[in-house]
Amino acid sequence: MGHSLLCMTGLLLLGSLFYVNAEVPNKPTVILEPSWPQIYSSETVTVRCEGSPSLFVWREATIIRPRTSEYRISRATESDSGRYSCCTMTLSVCSDIITLTVSSSKPRATLTAQSSVIPAGGSVTLSCSVEGSAGWKFDWFRRDSQFSGGQKIGAGTSEHTISISEGGIYYCRGGRGDPVFSTEDSAAVTIQEQGKVWAAVKLQHSWSQIFTGETITLRCEIQGGEGKVWKYEWTAPNTNSPPTSSEYRTSRVSVSHSGDYRCRGSSDYLLTGWSDAFRLTVSYKPKAKLRADNTAVPVGGSVTLTCSVSPSSSSGWKYYWYRDEKSSEALTTQDAVFHSDGQISVSQEGLYRCRGGRGNPVYYTEDSQSVRIGKTVTASNRPVVTLYPNWSEIYRGETITVRCEIHGGDTEWDYEWETNSMIKAPNQNEYRIRSASSSNSGNYRCKGRMKSSQHETTEWSDSVTLTVSDNEPRPVLTVSPSWLSPGASVTLNCEVEHPSAGWSFYWYKAVPDLSEKSSSYELLPDGSGTAQDSYIIHGQTHTAGYVCRAGRGDPEYHTDHSQPKFVWSADVHSAASLTVSPDRVQHFTSDSVSLTCEGNFTEWRVRKFSEDGRLYSDCRRMTGSTCDINTSKSDTAVYWCESGSGEFSSAVNITVQNDGNGPILVSPVHPVTEGASVSLSCSLRTQQILSNVFFYHNDKLLQNDPRGELKISAVSKSDEGFYKCQYSGRESAQSWMSVKVTVSGADSSSSPVWLIVRLVCGVSLIIILLLLLYRCTTTNSAVNEQTFNQHHQQQVYSSLLAGDRCGYEIIRRSENSENGQRGDTEESSDYTNVNLSGCWVVDQRF
């Protein structure tokens, strides 16, 4: 038998050598099922031959299965490893060789997690794998704790990943084949879940203010995880090794322990987020403050002592009281009457001090300053605190004196002050504050101690309150009128808070300073320190600016200057003048308007006062003496020129029409001279000359028939007023047209005509005065007086025919007065003041 086997093996080897690399028809195939590259001990594997029906399997030159085409290994071992092939029974043809490798070590699955923490409301992906092999299906397991059993949550899935949304301890294993061969379990991975529980840091004290040297305990409190055993983490300033327990205790804190403290906890698969920061502030050791309501024990009475610790936000203090410097034993109920609010009452002389304490172990503050309490006799005199000057409000920087006055007798006193101000008053009879500030504000009271008998004192005076305001007062100047007629009087009024509190006033004229783009202030005549809060300027003719300020006290305290206020005049005969092109009051938006300053000056600036009360000092586009404006609604304002020599021009009104589709009134900018002709018209942005226009004077329709323009051939004072136009049912804004009155057509007071007019006016005045004198002295009947007056008035009218306007005005006023009439409202408002020396009629409505 052994000989036959040897022969067969030889033939087989000979046949295999013969057929190496030869092209053999019907060559069999050897298949390994399953075809995994790595087989493990105890797995089932089959070597199968396919091709010719008569095949057998051989291994390493050993026939394993003669006359069969399949070799099944039920529980593979390492000894089954080797090279396998299939051959025909005649050994004429063999398959290629395959190698079977059986590993004796059982494989172990590997579990990896996308994250170890499941965010609130989220999930985490787990991955399971077996290295170096294939064909695995995976089982997934979860445990609630380290000591609980695993619960299968997924079985036999070919997917190597799984998504979880619940915290726990997870592991996996692989399995394959039939029967199933399983790997070792993977290492467990702990997945923690956030959102179900949260942490908070709490200070385990009833007070929030902490001082250096105190013992503090911070506690990490976890809510929502009751019954769990937690591990703790802390983040804290000034430490490299924070505790892992729920308490963070510091025996002697310092300022460096100030900062933010956070904590979090973990338990099995639960994890809190970091808590909100707890801000710990550590302040330096405080000093107690002792206050006595009196430093002398009255006969049969007691003194109340109050101990406190600053800041007032600190709490939890108990107070300890001591008497005499060397005593270290605290007072007891035998020494004093204790109150619950940090107060005691004592009736024994001595040197008292106190301190505060709190916590366990007790933390003490610094000792307070000592207060000496003595027994005294109260003098009958009672002091009085006075303020000088006694103004209701003092401003920062003013000088004030707080004085303690004790009336009666010639006793010499030592003085003691008590105040809740930030600055302590000296122990003198008066406290002079040379530059007051808000720190001097407070209640002041005083008492006196006899120099000859230190045990005898007065009672405390009543308290007087001193209030020092940090707000610097600024006066407000008003002018009346703001538009004036040449030669009119202008009244300036200056007002300061508490105007009755000792203010005197200073009055200035604003002088343009073009180099500084501002104005300097020139003191007006007799304008230094007036007691009155008003100042009258007589004979004002031109546009001008004014400011004021106030002062009081000794040394005198001055307010800032007021904002400048202006009075405007339309008089075109000043040394400087302003012309507008186009010459009209109203303009459309985006119109090009030029304002030109004229006069014998080289430097100019154009200023404007807008509708919102703002003063503008410079033109945006100034070329030489001309300011070019591309109009907008904000350009509605009063305009005037200021020269480098301090001269002001006349002022003009400019109005910008915001409605681009409505009409504007074309009216002259400057006053129209009486007797001159003027034309008013209506214009649209797209059409300069309109017809079918209605014109209104002081809101009264002039004529019912429409026209193209309103022509006034000889303007009189009655033509002055507000004008507007209406076109196609739309009205323009209204503008004031001023009429400048002249006397007999003369513009110069030095002309011969003017002198004649003044002479006639003088004669007329004498006649009227004689008439009045006659009326006062005559005893004739009223009928005779009336006949006499009419006769003389007819003589005056005859002598002042047509040219004597001055006489006419005087006579007309006399007639109205004598007849008990005020005359027409518009007429009387046109002529409100008559300068009889020059007979100049002033327009107060400009």
PDB file of N, CA and C in Angstrom, residues 329-397:
ATOM      1  N   GLU A 329     -11.059  93.271  75.199  1.00  0.00           N
ATOM      2  CA  GLU A 329     -12.280  92.539  75.452  1.00  0.00           C
ATOM      3  C   GLU A 329     -13.473  93.369  74.982  1.00  0.00           C
ATOM      4  N   ALA A 330     -14.351  92.731  74.224  1.00  0.00           N
ATOM      5  CA  ALA A 330     -15.514  93.420  73.693  1.00  0.00           C
ATOM      6  C   ALA A 330     -16.475  93.779  74.801  1.00  0.00           C
ATOM      7  N   LEU A 331     -17.223  94.876  74.598  1.00  0.00           N
ATOM      8  CA  LEU A 331     -18.219  95.293  75.571  1.00  0.00           C
ATOM      9  C   LEU A 331     -19.346  94.275  75.653  1.00  0.00           C
ATOM     10  N   THR A 332     -19.954  94.195  76.825  1.00  0.00           N
ATOM     11  CA  THR A 332     -21.083  93.308  77.036  1.00  0.00           C
ATOM     12  C   THR A 332     -22.301  94.139  77.376  1.00  0.00           C
ATOM     13  N   THR A 333     -23.415  93.456  77.659  1.00  0.00           N
ATOM     14  CA  THR A 333     -24.666  94.146  77.989  1.00  0.00           C
ATOM     15  C   THR A 333     -24.573  94.885  79.311  1.00  0.00           C
ATOM     16  N   GLN A 334     -23.526  94.585  80.102  1.00  0.00           N
ATOM     17  CA  GLN A 334     -23.331  95.340  81.331  1.00  0.00           C
ATOM     18  C   GLN A 334     -22.707  96.705  81.070  1.00  0.00           C
ATOM     19  N   ASP A 335     -22.089  96.867  79.917  1.00  0.00           N
ATOM     20  CA  ASP A 335     -21.394  98.115  79.601  1.00  0.00           C
ATOM     21  C   ASP A 335     -22.224  99.042  78.730  1.00  0.00           C
ATOM     22  N   ALA A 336     -23.160  98.509  77.990  1.00  0.00           N
ATOM     23  CA  ALA A 336     -23.904  99.318  77.028  1.00  0.00           C
ATOM     24  C   ALA A 336     -25.246  98.674  76.735  1.00  0.00           C
ATOM     25  N   VAL A 337     -26.127  99.446  76.119  1.00  0.00           N
ATOM     26  CA  VAL A 337     -27.410  98.933  75.625  1.00  0.00           C
ATOM     27  C   VAL A 337     -27.243  98.639  74.145  1.00  0.00           C
ATOM     28  N   PHE A 338     -27.428  97.370  73.764  1.00  0.00           N
ATOM     29  CA  PHE A 338     -27.198  96.959  72.384  1.00  0.00           C
ATOM     30  C   PHE A 338     -28.496  97.019  71.597  1.00  0.00           C
ATOM     31  N   HIS A 339     -28.380  97.555  70.388  1.00  0.00           N
ATOM     32  CA  HIS A 339     -29.505  97.590  69.462  1.00  0.00           C
ATOM     33  C   HIS A 339     -29.219  96.626  68.306  1.00  0.00           C
ATOM     34  N   SER A 340     -30.241  96.319  67.525  1.00  0.00           N
ATOM     35  CA  SER A 340     -30.100  95.277  66.490  1.00  0.00           C
ATOM     36  C   SER A 340     -29.501  95.796  65.187  1.00  0.00           C
ATOM     37  N   ASP A 341     -29.341  97.078  65.035  1.00  0.00           N
ATOM     38  CA  ASP A 341     -28.899  97.639  63.755  1.00  0.00           C
ATOM     39  C   ASP A 341     -27.500  98.239  63.821  1.00  0.00           C
ATOM     40  N   GLY A 342     -26.609  97.628  64.617  1.00  0.00           N
ATOM     41  CA  GLY A 342     -25.241  98.124  64.704  1.00  0.00           C
ATOM     42  C   GLY A 342     -25.108  99.359  65.546  1.00  0.00           C
ATOM     43  N   GLN A 343     -26.006  99.542  66.508  1.00  0.00           N
ATOM     44  CA  GLN A 343     -25.957 100.700  67.373  1.00  0.00           C
ATOM     45  C   GLN A 343     -25.933 100.264  68.838  1.00  0.00           C
ATOM     46  N   ILE A 344     -25.247 101.059  69.635  1.00  0.00           N
ATOM     47  CA  ILE A 344     -25.293 100.881  71.082  1.00  0.00           C
ATOM     48  C   ILE A 344     -25.461 102.244  71.726  1.00  0.00           C
ATOM     49  N   SER A 345     -25.964 102.232  72.949  1.00  0.00           N
ATOM     50  CA  SER A 345     -26.074 103.459  73.732  1.00  0.00           C
ATOM     51  C   SER A 345     -25.175 103.319  74.951  1.00  0.00           C
ATOM     52  N   VAL A 346     -24.339 104.338  75.196  1.00  0.00           N
ATOM     53  CA  VAL A 346     -23.414 104.295  76.327  1.00  0.00           C
ATOM     54  C   VAL A 346     -23.608 105.545  77.168  1.00  0.00           C
ATOM     55  N   SER A 347     -23.394 105.395  78.439  1.00  0.00           N
ATOM     56  CA  SER A 347     -23.502 106.532  79.360  1.00  0.00           C
ATOM     57  C   SER A 347     -22.222 106.723  80.168  1.00  0.00           C
ATOM     58  N   GLN A 348     -21.174 105.993  79.793  1.00  0.00           N
ATOM     59  CA  GLN A 348     -19.900 106.061  80.508  1.00  0.00           C
ATOM     60  C   GLN A 348     -18.857 106.737  79.635  1.00  0.00           C
ATOM     61  N   GLU A 349     -18.034 107.580  80.276  1.00  0.00           N
ATOM     62  CA  GLU A 349     -16.973 108.232  79.526  1.00  0.00           C
ATOM     63  C   GLU A 349     -15.953 107.208  79.057  1.00  0.00           C
ATOM     64  N   GLY A 350     -15.220 107.547  77.997  1.00  0.00           N
ATOM     65  CA  GLY A 350     -14.155 106.676  77.542  1.00  0.00           C
ATOM     66  C   GLY A 350     -13.859 106.875  76.071  1.00  0.00           C
ATOM     67  N   LEU A 351     -12.855 106.097  75.629  1.00  0.00           N
ATOM     68  CA  LEU A 351     -12.443 106.131  74.225  1.00  0.00           C
ATOM     69  C   LEU A 351     -12.991 104.882  73.552  1.00  0.00           C
ATOM     70  N   TYR A 352     -13.956 105.053  72.622  1.00  0.00           N
ATOM     71  CA  TYR A 352     -14.671 103.926  72.037  1.00  0.00           C
ATOM     72  C   TYR A 352     -14.188 103.667  70.608  1.00  0.00           C
ATOM     73  N   ARG A 353     -14.226 102.373  70.261  1.00  0.00           N
ATOM     74  CA  ARG A 353     -13.942 101.961  68.883  1.00  0.00           C
ATOM     75  C   ARG A 353     -14.772 100.727  68.598  1.00  0.00           C
ATOM     76  N   CYS A 354     -14.847 100.333  67.312  1.00  0.00           N
ATOM     77  CA  CYS A 354     -15.637  99.158  66.926  1.00  0.00           C
ATOM     78  C   CYS A 354     -15.000  98.492  65.729  1.00  0.00           C
ATOM     79  N   ARG A 355     -15.478  97.272  65.452  1.00  0.00           N
ATOM     80  CA  ARG A 355     -15.107  96.566  64.226  1.00  0.00           C
ATOM     81  C   ARG A 355     -16.229  95.601  63.877  1.00  0.00           C
ATOM     82  N   GLY A 356     -16.240  95.167  62.626  1.00  0.00           N
ATOM     83  CA  GLY A 356     -17.243  94.223  62.168  1.00  0.00           C
ATOM     84  C   GLY A 356     -16.646  92.840  61.996  1.00  0.00           C
ATOM     85  N   GLY A 357     -17.475  91.810  62.096  1.00  0.00           N
ATOM     86  CA  GLY A 357     -17.036  90.434  61.887  1.00  0.00           C
ATOM     87  C   GLY A 357     -18.157  89.615  61.297  1.00  0.00           C
ATOM     88  N   ARG A 358     -17.768  88.604  60.511  1.00  0.00           N
ATOM     89  CA  ARG A 358     -18.759  87.715  59.921  1.00  0.00           C
ATOM     90  C   ARG A 358     -18.089  86.419  59.491  1.00  0.00           C
ATOM     91  N   GLY A 359     -18.902  85.389  59.219  1.00  0.00           N
ATOM     92  CA  GLY A 359     -18.406  84.122  58.703  1.00  0.00           C
ATOM     93  C   GLY A 359     -17.953  83.182  59.806  1.00  0.00           C
ATOM     94  N   ASN A 360     -17.553  81.961  59.380  1.00  0.00           N
ATOM     95  CA  ASN A 360     -17.047  80.945  60.289  1.00  0.00           C
ATOM     96  C   ASN A 360     -15.874  80.230  59.605  1.00  0.00           C
ATOM     97  N   PRO A 361     -14.651  80.463  60.049  1.00  0.00           N
ATOM     98  CA  PRO A 361     -14.252  81.274  61.209  1.00  0.00           C
ATOM     99  C   PRO A 361     -14.521  82.749  60.972  1.00  0.00           C
ATOM    100  N   VAL A 362     -14.598  83.516  62.083  1.00  0.00           N
ATOM    101  CA  VAL A 362     -14.987  84.923  61.998  1.00  0.00           C
ATOM    102  C   VAL A 362     -13.898  85.720  61.296  1.00  0.00           C
ATOM    103  N   TYR A 363     -14.332  86.535  60.346  1.00  0.00           N
ATOM    104  CA  TYR A 363     -13.448  87.457  59.632  1.00  0.00           C
ATOM    105  C   TYR A 363     -13.721  88.854  60.162  1.00  0.00           C
ATOM    106  N   TYR A 364     -12.651  89.548  60.603  1.00  0.00           N
ATOM    107  CA  TYR A 364     -12.800  90.866  61.212  1.00  0.00           C
ATOM    108  C   TYR A 364     -12.316  91.966  60.269  1.00  0.00           C
ATOM    109  N   THR A 365     -13.013  93.113  60.323  1.00  0.00           N
ATOM    110  CA  THR A 365     -12.559  94.295  59.607  1.00  0.00           C
ATOM    111  C   THR A 365     -11.453  94.984  60.414  1.00  0.00           C
ATOM    112  N   GLU A 366     -10.884  96.023  59.834  1.00  0.00           N
ATOM    113  CA  GLU A 366      -9.979  96.874  60.601  1.00  0.00           C
ATOM    114  C   GLU A 366     -10.793  97.640  61.647  1.00  0.00           C
ATOM    115  N   ASP A 367     -10.126  97.982  62.754  1.00  0.00           N
ATOM    116  CA  ASP A 367     -10.803  98.773  63.782  1.00  0.00           C
ATOM    117  C   ASP A 367     -11.138 100.158  63.245  1.00  0.00           C
ATOM    118  N   SER A 368     -12.229 100.693  63.734  1.00  0.00           N
ATOM    119  CA  SER A 368     -12.600 102.062  63.370  1.00  0.00           C
ATOM    120  C   SER A 368     -11.692 103.047  64.088  1.00  0.00           C
ATOM    121  N   GLN A 369     -11.779 104.298  63.682  1.00  0.00           N
ATOM    122  CA  GLN A 369     -11.133 105.342  64.453  1.00  0.00           C
ATOM    123  C   GLN A 369     -11.840 105.485  65.806  1.00  0.00           C
ATOM    124  N   SER A 370     -11.068 105.887  66.798  1.00  0.00           N
ATOM    125  CA  SER A 370     -11.639 106.002  68.142  1.00  0.00           C
ATOM    126  C   SER A 370     -12.375 107.323  68.297  1.00  0.00           C
ATOM    127  N   VAL A 371     -13.413 107.288  69.095  1.00  0.00           N
ATOM    128  CA  VAL A 371     -14.194 108.478  69.409  1.00  0.00           C
ATOM    129  C   VAL A 371     -14.225 108.615  70.934  1.00  0.00           C
ATOM    130  N   ARG A 372     -13.863 109.783  71.415  1.00  0.00           N
ATOM    131  CA  ARG A 372     -13.867 110.006  72.870  1.00  0.00           C
ATOM    132  C   ARG A 372     -15.231 110.572  73.285  1.00  0.00           C
ATOM    133  N   ILE A 373     -15.803 109.919  74.269  1.00  0.00           N
ATOM    134  CA  ILE A 373     -17.078 110.346  74.815  1.00  0.00           C
ATOM    135  C   ILE A 373     -16.836 110.837  76.243  1.00  0.00           C
ATOM    136  N   GLY A 374     -17.288 112.048  76.520  1.00  0.00           N
ATOM    137  CA  GLY A 374     -17.137 112.613  77.861  1.00  0.00           C
ATOM    138  C   GLY A 374     -18.466 113.071  78.404  1.00  0.00           C
ATOM    139  N   LYS A 375     -18.480 113.332  79.686  1.00  0.00           N
ATOM    140  CA  LYS A 375     -19.674 113.866  80.320  1.00  0.00           C
ATOM    141  C   LYS A 375     -19.577 115.378  80.355  1.00  0.00           C
ATOM    142  N   THR A 376     -20.578 116.045  79.857  1.00  0.00           N
ATOM    143  CA  THR A 376     -20.520 117.504  79.779  1.00  0.00           C
ATOM    144  C   THR A 376     -21.825 118.110  80.255  1.00  0.00           C
ATOM    145  N   VAL A 377     -21.751 119.420  80.454  1.00  0.00           N
ATOM    146  CA  VAL A 377     -22.929 120.209  80.786  1.00  0.00           C
ATOM    147  C   VAL A 377     -23.269 121.033  79.546  1.00  0.00           C
ATOM    148  N   THR A 378     -24.519 121.018  79.157  1.00  0.00           N
ATOM    149  CA  THR A 378     -24.924 121.730  77.941  1.00  0.00           C
ATOM    150  C   THR A 378     -25.138 123.200  78.239  1.00  0.00           C
ATOM    151  N   ALA A 379     -24.478 124.043  77.459  1.00  0.00           N
ATOM    152  CA  ALA A 379     -24.665 125.486  77.602  1.00  0.00           C
ATOM    153  C   ALA A 379     -26.006 125.889  77.022  1.00  0.00           C
ATOM    154  N   SER A 380     -26.490 127.019  77.511  1.00  0.00           N
ATOM    155  CA  SER A 380     -27.811 127.475  77.058  1.00  0.00           C
ATOM    156  C   SER A 380     -27.765 128.051  75.652  1.00  0.00           C
ATOM    157  N   ASN A 381     -26.580 128.496  75.192  1.00  0.00           N
ATOM    158  CA  ASN A 381     -26.484 129.073  73.851  1.00  0.00           C
ATOM    159  C   ASN A 381     -26.664 127.993  72.798  1.00  0.00           C
ATOM    160  N   ARG A 382     -27.360 128.309  71.736  1.00  0.00           N
ATOM    161  CA  ARG A 382     -27.516 127.362  70.628  1.00  0.00           C
ATOM    162  C   ARG A 382     -26.996 128.011  69.358  1.00  0.00           C
ATOM    163  N   PRO A 383     -26.063 127.335  68.675  1.00  0.00           N
ATOM    164  CA  PRO A 383     -25.466 127.947  67.482  1.00  0.00           C
ATOM    165  C   PRO A 383     -26.419 127.945  66.302  1.00  0.00           C
ATOM    166  N   VAL A 384     -26.084 128.777  65.338  1.00  0.00           N
ATOM    167  CA  VAL A 384     -26.842 128.878  64.089  1.00  0.00           C
ATOM    168  C   VAL A 384     -25.847 128.809  62.940  1.00  0.00           C
ATOM    169  N   VAL A 385     -26.136 127.971  61.944  1.00  0.00           N
ATOM    170  CA  VAL A 385     -25.292 127.862  60.749  1.00  0.00           C
ATOM    171  C   VAL A 385     -25.870 128.766  59.668  1.00  0.00           C
ATOM    172  N   THR A 386     -25.024 129.606  59.106  1.00  0.00           N
ATOM    173  CA  THR A 386     -25.449 130.485  58.016  1.00  0.00           C
ATOM    174  C   THR A 386     -24.539 130.279  56.820  1.00  0.00           C
ATOM    175  N   LEU A 387     -25.120 130.513  55.651  1.00  0.00           N
ATOM    176  CA  LEU A 387     -24.362 130.480  54.399  1.00  0.00           C
ATOM    177  C   LEU A 387     -24.214 131.904  53.894  1.00  0.00           C
ATOM    178  N   TYR A 388     -23.001 132.228  53.445  1.00  0.00           N
ATOM    179  CA  TYR A 388     -22.793 133.559  52.875  1.00  0.00           C
ATOM    180  C   TYR A 388     -22.000 133.428  51.575  1.00  0.00           C
ATOM    181  N   PRO A 389     -22.580 133.910  50.494  1.00  0.00           N
ATOM    182  CA  PRO A 389     -23.926 134.462  50.364  1.00  0.00           C
ATOM    183  C   PRO A 389     -24.972 133.343  50.417  1.00  0.00           C
ATOM    184  N   ASN A 390     -26.170 133.711  50.808  1.00  0.00           N
ATOM    185  CA  ASN A 390     -27.228 132.739  51.034  1.00  0.00           C
ATOM    186  C   ASN A 390     -28.047 132.526  49.763  1.00  0.00           C
ATOM    187  N   TRP A 391     -27.408 132.031  48.709  1.00  0.00           N
ATOM    188  CA  TRP A 391     -28.099 131.741  47.453  1.00  0.00           C
ATOM    189  C   TRP A 391     -28.642 130.325  47.485  1.00  0.00           C
ATOM    190  N   SER A 392     -29.753 130.127  46.797  1.00  0.00           N
ATOM    191  CA  SER A 392     -30.399 128.817  46.835  1.00  0.00           C
ATOM    192  C   SER A 392     -29.584 127.749  46.125  1.00  0.00           C
ATOM    193  N   GLU A 393     -28.754 128.167  45.171  1.00  0.00           N
ATOM    194  CA  GLU A 393     -27.907 127.187  44.477  1.00  0.00           C
ATOM    195  C   GLU A 393     -26.548 127.803  44.199  1.00  0.00           C
ATOM    196  N   ILE A 394     -25.526 127.028  44.477  1.00  0.00           N
ATOM    197  CA  ILE A 394     -24.155 127.464  44.242  1.00  0.00           C
ATOM    198  C   ILE A 394     -23.609 126.668  43.064  1.00  0.00           C
ATOM    199  N   TYR A 395     -22.829 127.323  42.216  1.00  0.00           N
ATOM    200  CA  TYR A 395     -22.255 126.651  41.053  1.00  0.00           C
ATOM    201  C   TYR A 395     -20.786 126.334  41.300  1.00  0.00           C
ATOM    202  N   ARG A 396     -20.351 125.290  40.627  1.00  0.00           N
ATOM    203  CA  ARG A 396     -18.965 124.865  40.751  1.00  0.00           C
ATOM    204  C   ARG A 396     -18.022 126.028  40.419  1.00  0.00           C
ATOM    205  N   GLY A 397     -17.053 126.262  41.335  1.00  0.00           N
ATOM    206  CA  GLY A 397     -16.088 127.332  41.146  1.00  0.00           C
ATOM    207  C   GLY A 397     -16.407 128.583  41.935  1.00  0.00           C
TER     208      GLY A 397
END
